Coordinates of C-alpha atoms and ligand atoms in Angstrom, one line a residue:
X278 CA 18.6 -26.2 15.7
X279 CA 17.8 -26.2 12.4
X280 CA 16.0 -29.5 11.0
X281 CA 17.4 -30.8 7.6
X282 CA 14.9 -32.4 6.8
X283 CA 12.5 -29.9 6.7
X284 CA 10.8 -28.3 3.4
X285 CA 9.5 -24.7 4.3
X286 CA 6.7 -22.5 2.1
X287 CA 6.5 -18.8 2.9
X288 CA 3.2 -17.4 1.1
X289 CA 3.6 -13.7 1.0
X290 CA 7.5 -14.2 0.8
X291 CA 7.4 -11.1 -1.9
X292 CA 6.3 -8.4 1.3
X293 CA 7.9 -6.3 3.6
X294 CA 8.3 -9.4 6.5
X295 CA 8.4 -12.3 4.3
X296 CA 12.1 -10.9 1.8
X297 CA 13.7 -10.9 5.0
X298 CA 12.2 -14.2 6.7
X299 CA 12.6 -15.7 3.7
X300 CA 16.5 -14.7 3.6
X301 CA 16.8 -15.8 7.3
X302 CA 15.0 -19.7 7.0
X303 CA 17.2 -20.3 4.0
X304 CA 20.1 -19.2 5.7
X305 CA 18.9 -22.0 8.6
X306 CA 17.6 -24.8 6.3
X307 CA 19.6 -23.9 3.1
X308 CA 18.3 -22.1 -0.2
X309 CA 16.6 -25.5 -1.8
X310 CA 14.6 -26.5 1.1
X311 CA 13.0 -23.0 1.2
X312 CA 10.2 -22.2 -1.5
X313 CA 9.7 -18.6 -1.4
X314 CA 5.8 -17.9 -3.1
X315 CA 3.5 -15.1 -3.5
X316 CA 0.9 -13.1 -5.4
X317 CA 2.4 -10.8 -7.2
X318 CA 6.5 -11.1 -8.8
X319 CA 9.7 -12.1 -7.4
X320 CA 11.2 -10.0 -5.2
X321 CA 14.9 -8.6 -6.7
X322 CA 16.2 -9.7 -3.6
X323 CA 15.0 -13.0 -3.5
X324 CA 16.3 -13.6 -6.8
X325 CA 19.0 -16.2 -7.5
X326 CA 18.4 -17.0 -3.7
X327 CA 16.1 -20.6 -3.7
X328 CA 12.6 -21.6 -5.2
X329 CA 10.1 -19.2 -6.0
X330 CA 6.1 -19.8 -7.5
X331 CA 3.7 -17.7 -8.2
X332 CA 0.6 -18.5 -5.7
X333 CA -2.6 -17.2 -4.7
X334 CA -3.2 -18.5 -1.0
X335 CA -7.5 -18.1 -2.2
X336 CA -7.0 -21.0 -4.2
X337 CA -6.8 -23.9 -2.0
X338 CA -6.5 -26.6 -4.7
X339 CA -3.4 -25.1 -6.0
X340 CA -2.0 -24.2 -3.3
X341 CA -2.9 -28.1 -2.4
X342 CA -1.3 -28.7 -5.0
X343 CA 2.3 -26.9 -4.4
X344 CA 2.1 -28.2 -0.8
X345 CA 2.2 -32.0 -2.4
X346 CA 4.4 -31.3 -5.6
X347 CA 7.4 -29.6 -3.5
X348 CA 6.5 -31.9 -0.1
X349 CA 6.3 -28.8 2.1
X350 CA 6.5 -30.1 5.7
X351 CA 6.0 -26.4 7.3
X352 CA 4.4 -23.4 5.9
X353 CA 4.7 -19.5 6.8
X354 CA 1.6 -17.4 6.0
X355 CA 2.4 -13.9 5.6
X356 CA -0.5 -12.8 3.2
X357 CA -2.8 -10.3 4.6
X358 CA -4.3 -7.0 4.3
X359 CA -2.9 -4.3 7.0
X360 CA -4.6 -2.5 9.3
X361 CA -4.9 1.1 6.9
X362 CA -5.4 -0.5 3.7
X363 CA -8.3 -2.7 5.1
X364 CA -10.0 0.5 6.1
X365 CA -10.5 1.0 2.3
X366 CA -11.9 -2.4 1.8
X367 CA -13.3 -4.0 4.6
X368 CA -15.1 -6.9 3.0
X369 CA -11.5 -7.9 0.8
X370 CA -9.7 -7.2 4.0
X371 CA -11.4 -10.3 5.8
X372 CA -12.1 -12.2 2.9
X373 CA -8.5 -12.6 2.5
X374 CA -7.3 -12.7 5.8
X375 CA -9.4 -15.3 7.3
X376 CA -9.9 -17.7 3.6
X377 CA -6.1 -17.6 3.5
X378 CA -5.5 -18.9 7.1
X379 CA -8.3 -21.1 6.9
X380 CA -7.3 -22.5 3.5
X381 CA -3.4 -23.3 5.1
X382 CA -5.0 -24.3 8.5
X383 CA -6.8 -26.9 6.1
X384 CA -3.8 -28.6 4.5
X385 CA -1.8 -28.5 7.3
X386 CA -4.5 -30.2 8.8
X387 CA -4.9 -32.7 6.1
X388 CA -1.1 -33.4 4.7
X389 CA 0.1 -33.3 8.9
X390 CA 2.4 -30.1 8.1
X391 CA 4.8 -30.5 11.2
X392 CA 4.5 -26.8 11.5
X393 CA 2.3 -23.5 10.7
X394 CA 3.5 -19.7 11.2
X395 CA 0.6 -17.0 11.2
X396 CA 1.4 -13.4 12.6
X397 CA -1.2 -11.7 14.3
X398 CA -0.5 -7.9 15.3
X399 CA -1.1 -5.3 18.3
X400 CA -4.3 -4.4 15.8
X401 CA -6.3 -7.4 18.0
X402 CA -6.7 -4.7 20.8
X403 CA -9.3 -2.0 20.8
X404 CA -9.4 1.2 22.9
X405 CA -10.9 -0.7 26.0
X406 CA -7.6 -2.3 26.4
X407 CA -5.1 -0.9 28.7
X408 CA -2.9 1.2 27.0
X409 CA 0.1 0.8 29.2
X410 CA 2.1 -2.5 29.2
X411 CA -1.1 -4.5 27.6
X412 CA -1.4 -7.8 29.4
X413 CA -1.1 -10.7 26.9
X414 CA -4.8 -11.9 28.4
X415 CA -7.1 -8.5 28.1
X416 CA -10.0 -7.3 26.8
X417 CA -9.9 -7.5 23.4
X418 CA -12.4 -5.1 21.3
X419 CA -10.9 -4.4 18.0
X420 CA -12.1 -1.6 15.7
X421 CA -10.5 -2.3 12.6
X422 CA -11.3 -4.7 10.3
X423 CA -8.0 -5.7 10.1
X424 CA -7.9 -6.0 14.1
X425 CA -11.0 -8.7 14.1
X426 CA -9.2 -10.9 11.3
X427 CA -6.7 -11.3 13.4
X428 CA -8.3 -11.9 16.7
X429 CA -10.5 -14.1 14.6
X430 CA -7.3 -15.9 13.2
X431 CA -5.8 -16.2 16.9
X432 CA -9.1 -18.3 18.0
X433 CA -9.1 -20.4 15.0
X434 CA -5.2 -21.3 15.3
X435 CA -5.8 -22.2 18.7
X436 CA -9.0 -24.1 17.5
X437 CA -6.7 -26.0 14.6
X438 CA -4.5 -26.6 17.6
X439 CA -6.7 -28.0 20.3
X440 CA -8.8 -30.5 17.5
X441 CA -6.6 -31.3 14.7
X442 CA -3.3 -30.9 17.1
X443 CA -1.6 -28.6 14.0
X444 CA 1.5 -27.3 15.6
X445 CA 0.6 -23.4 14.7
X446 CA 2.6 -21.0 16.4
X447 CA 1.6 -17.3 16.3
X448 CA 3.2 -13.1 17.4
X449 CA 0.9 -10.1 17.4
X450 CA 3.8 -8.3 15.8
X451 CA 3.7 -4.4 16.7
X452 CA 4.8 -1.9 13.9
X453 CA 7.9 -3.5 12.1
X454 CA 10.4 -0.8 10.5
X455 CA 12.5 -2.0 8.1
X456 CA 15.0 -0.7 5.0
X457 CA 15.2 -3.7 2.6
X458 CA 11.5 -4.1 1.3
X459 CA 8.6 -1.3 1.2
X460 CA 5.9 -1.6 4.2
X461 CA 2.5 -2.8 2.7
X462 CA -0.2 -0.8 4.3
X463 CA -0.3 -0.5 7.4
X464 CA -1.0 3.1 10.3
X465 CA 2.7 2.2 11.4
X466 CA 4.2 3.0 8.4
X467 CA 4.9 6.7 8.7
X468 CA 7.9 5.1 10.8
X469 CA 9.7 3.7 7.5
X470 CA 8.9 7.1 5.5
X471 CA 10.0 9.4 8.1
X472 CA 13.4 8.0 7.2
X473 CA 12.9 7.8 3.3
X474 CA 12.0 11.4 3.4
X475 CA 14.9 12.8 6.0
X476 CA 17.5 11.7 3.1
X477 CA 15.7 12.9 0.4
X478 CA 14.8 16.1 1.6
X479 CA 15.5 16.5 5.2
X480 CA 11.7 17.1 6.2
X481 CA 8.6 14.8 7.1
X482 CA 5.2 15.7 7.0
X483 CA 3.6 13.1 9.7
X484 CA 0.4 11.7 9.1
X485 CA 0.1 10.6 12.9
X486 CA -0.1 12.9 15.3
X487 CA 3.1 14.5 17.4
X488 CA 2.3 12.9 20.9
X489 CA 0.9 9.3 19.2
X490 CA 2.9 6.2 21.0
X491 CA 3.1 3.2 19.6
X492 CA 4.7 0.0 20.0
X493 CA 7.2 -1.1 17.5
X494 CA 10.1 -3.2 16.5
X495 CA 13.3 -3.0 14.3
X496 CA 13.0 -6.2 11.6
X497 CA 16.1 -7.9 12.9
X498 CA 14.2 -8.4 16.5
X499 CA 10.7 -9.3 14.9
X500 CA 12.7 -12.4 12.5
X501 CA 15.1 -13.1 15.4
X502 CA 11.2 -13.7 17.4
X503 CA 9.9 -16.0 14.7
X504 CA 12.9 -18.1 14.2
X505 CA 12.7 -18.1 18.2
X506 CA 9.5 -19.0 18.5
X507 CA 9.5 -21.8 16.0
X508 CA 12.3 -23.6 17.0
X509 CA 10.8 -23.5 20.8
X510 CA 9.8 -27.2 21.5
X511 CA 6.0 -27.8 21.5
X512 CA 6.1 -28.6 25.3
X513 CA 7.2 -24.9 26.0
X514 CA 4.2 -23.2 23.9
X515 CA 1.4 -22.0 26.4
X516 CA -0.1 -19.9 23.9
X517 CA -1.6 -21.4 20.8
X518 CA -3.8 -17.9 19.9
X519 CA -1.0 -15.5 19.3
X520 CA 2.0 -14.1 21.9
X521 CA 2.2 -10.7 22.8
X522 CA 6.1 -9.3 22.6
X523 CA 7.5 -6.3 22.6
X524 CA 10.8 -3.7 21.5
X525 CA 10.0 -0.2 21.7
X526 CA 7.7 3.2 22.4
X527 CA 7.7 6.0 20.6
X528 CA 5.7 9.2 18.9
X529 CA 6.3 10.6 15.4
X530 CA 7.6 13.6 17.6
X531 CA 10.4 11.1 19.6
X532 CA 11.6 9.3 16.3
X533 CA 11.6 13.0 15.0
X534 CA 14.3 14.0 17.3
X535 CA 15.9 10.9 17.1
X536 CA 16.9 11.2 13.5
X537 CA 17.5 15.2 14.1
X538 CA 20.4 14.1 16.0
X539 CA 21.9 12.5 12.3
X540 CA 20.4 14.7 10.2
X541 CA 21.1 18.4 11.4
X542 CA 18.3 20.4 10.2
X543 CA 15.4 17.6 9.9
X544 CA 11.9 19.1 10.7
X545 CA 8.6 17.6 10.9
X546 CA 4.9 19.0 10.1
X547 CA 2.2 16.9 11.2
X548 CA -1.4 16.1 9.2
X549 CA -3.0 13.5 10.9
X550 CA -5.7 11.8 8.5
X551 CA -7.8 8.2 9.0
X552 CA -5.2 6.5 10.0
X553 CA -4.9 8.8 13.6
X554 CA -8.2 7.0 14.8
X555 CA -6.9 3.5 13.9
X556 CA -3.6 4.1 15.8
X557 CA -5.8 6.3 18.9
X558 CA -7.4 2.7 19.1
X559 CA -3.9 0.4 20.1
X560 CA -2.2 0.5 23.0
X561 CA 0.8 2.3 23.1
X562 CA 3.1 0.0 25.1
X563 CA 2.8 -4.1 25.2
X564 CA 3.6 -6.7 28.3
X565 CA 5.5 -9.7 26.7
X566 CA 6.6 -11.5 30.2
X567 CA 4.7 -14.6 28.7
X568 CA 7.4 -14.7 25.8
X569 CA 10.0 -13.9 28.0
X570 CA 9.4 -16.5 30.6
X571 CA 8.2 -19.3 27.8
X572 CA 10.8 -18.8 24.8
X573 CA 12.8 -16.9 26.5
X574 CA 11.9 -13.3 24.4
X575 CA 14.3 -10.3 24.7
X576 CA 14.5 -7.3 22.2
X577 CA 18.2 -6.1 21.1
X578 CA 17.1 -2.9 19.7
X579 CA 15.8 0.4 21.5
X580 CA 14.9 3.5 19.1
X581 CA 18.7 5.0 19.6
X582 CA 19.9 1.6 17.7
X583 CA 17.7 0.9 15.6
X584 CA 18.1 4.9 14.0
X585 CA 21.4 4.7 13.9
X586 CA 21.4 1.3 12.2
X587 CA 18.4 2.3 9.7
X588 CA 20.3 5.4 8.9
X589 CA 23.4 3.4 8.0
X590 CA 21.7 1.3 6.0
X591 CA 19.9 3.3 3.8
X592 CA 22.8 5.7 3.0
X593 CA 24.6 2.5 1.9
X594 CA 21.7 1.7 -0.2
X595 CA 21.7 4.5 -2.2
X596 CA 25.5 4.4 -2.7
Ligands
NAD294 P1 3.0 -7.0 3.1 O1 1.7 -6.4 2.6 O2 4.3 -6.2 2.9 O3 3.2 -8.4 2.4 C1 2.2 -9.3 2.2 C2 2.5 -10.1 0.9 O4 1.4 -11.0 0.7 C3 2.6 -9.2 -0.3 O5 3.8 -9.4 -1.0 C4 1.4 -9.6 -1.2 O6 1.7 -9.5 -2.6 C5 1.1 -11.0 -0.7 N1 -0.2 -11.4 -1.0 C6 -1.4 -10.7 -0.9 N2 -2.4 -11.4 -1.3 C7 -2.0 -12.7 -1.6 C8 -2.6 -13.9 -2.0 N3 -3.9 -13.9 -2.3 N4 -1.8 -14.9 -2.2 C9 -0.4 -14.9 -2.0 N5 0.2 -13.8 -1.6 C10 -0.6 -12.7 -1.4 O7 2.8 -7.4 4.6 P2 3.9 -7.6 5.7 O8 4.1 -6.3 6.4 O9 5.0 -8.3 5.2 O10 3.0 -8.5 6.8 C11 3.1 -9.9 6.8 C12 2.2 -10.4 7.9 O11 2.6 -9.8 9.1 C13 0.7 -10.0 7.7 O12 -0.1 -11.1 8.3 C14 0.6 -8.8 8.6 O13 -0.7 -8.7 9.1 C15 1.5 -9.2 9.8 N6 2.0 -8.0 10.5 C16 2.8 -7.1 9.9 C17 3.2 -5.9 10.6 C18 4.1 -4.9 10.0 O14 4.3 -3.9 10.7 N7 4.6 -5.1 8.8 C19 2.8 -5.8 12.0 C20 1.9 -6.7 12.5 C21 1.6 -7.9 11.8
LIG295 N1 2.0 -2.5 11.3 C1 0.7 -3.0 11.2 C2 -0.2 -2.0 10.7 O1 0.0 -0.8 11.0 C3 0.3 -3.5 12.6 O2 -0.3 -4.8 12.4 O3 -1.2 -2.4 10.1

């Protein structure tokens, strides 16, 4: 349940996760006690809904600063660079992914935030890890630069955790698809375009590969996870790097037929470009029996569902 008394900052809250998280926790802890912030403007539908500031999570003093003024008592850190558009800037990729966490580990540590969120991301594993139902403990060799931030960011949560007891709870979300705000980077993305571009003109050029599985999730699951996940008491969380979990497999070709079945007519083309090596390097199926048996995890949606629901929604959209 929901604590009252609880102040909540989500940094990133303007992204493709953090308008819909945002929507949720202020639907749990009500629109005041919610202070949505991020670098770049408001978004739409955010507006009207609670707080918002304009915040850069680099600059520790003022984000010091908000943490004090608004007596935040749990924080949510969704800035980050994703996995394709950290391939173009490696060095700003990790300079921003780690500072960030490290400047939020730092206040939590210092103003005893009861709680920290950080999502990690199926990104952490590399092409030496099993590629079938990957085990939550595996080995781990990232290629990406967005891949080692995050394994990076796993250790030094569980670090925070271990020596400063901060209560920081972590998911290595796989690809999130999603209809209400745009996608922000990442190889998973051609999943929310495929859509986009069957309604505007009933064809998708791919740039994954036909045959190239990957694990991914519909956005009601992944918020349904976090809200899970941090309302689990403490004495339940075995984890303190990041939890594997899991909702569905598919290829470009799969989700292709998928929305053929809606769309009579839809046809794909396929030009796989950088991002085929980055997604050639995950796993294409994830093991979340830690979640399940610690939280109690369980996805609703399979890709039948979740197509028929995206569809839906985005005709409605553009009524
Ligand atoms: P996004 O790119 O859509 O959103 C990130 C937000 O952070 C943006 O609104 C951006 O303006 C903001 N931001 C960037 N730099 C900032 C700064 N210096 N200070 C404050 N805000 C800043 O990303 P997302 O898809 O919402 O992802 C959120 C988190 O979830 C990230 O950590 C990401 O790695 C993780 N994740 C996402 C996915 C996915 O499929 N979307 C999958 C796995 C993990
Ligand atoms: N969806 C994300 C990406 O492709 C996975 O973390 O970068």
């Amino acid at each position: 349940m929901s604590q009252i008394k609880d102040k909540i900052l989500v940094i990133g809250a303007s992204g493709q996760i953090g308008v819909e998280l945002t929507l949720a926790l202020r639907k749990m802890y009500g629109n005041q006690n919610v202070v949505a912030s991020d670098l770049r403007e408001e978004n739409p539908l955010l507006k009207d809904t609670g707080p918002y500031v304009s915040l850069d999570v680099m600059n520790k003093e003022m984000l010091h600063v908000q943490v004090i003024r608004q007596n935040i008592t749990q924080i949510y850190l969704l800035a980050a660079i994703l996995s394709a558009t950290g391939e173009k800037n490696p060095g700003l990729a990790w300079h921003l992914n780690m500072q960030g966490l490290l400047n939020v580990l730092d206040i939590a540590r210092e103003e005893q935030i009861h709680k920290v969120y950080w999502p990690s991301s199926i990104a952490v594993f590399g092409p030496t890890s099993p590629k079938i139902n990957c085990p939550q403990q595996t080995i781990i060799e990232p290629i990406t630069v967005y891949g080692i931030s995050k394994y990076a960011g796993e250790f030094w949560c569980n670090y925070y955790h271990n020596r400063y007891g901060v209560d920081v709870r972590s998911i290595r979300y796989p690809g999130l698809i999603s209809y209400k705000s745009e996608p922000g980077g990442g190889t998973t993305d051609y999943a929310i375009e495929i859509f986009q571009e069957a309604l505007d003109h009933n064809t998708y050029t791919s740039f994954l590969s036909a045959e190239t599985y990957l694990p991914m999730m519909y956005m009601p699951d992944a918020i349904r996870a976090t809200l899970e996940l941090m309302e689990a008491p403490a004495e339940k969380i075995s984890i303190r790097t990041s939890y594997n979990i899991s909702g569905m497999s598919f290829s470009p070709e799969e989700i292709g037929k998928e929305i053929g079945k809606h769309q009579h007519g839809f046809t794909m083309q396929y030009a796989p470009d950088y991002r085929q090596a980055i997604a050639n390097s995950w796993p294409q199926s994830i093991d979340d029996s830690v979640a399940a048996r610690d939280w109690g995890w369980k996805p609703e949606y399979d890709l039948e569902k979740m197509t028929t629901d995206m569809l839906e929604n985005l005709k409605k959209n553009r009524q």
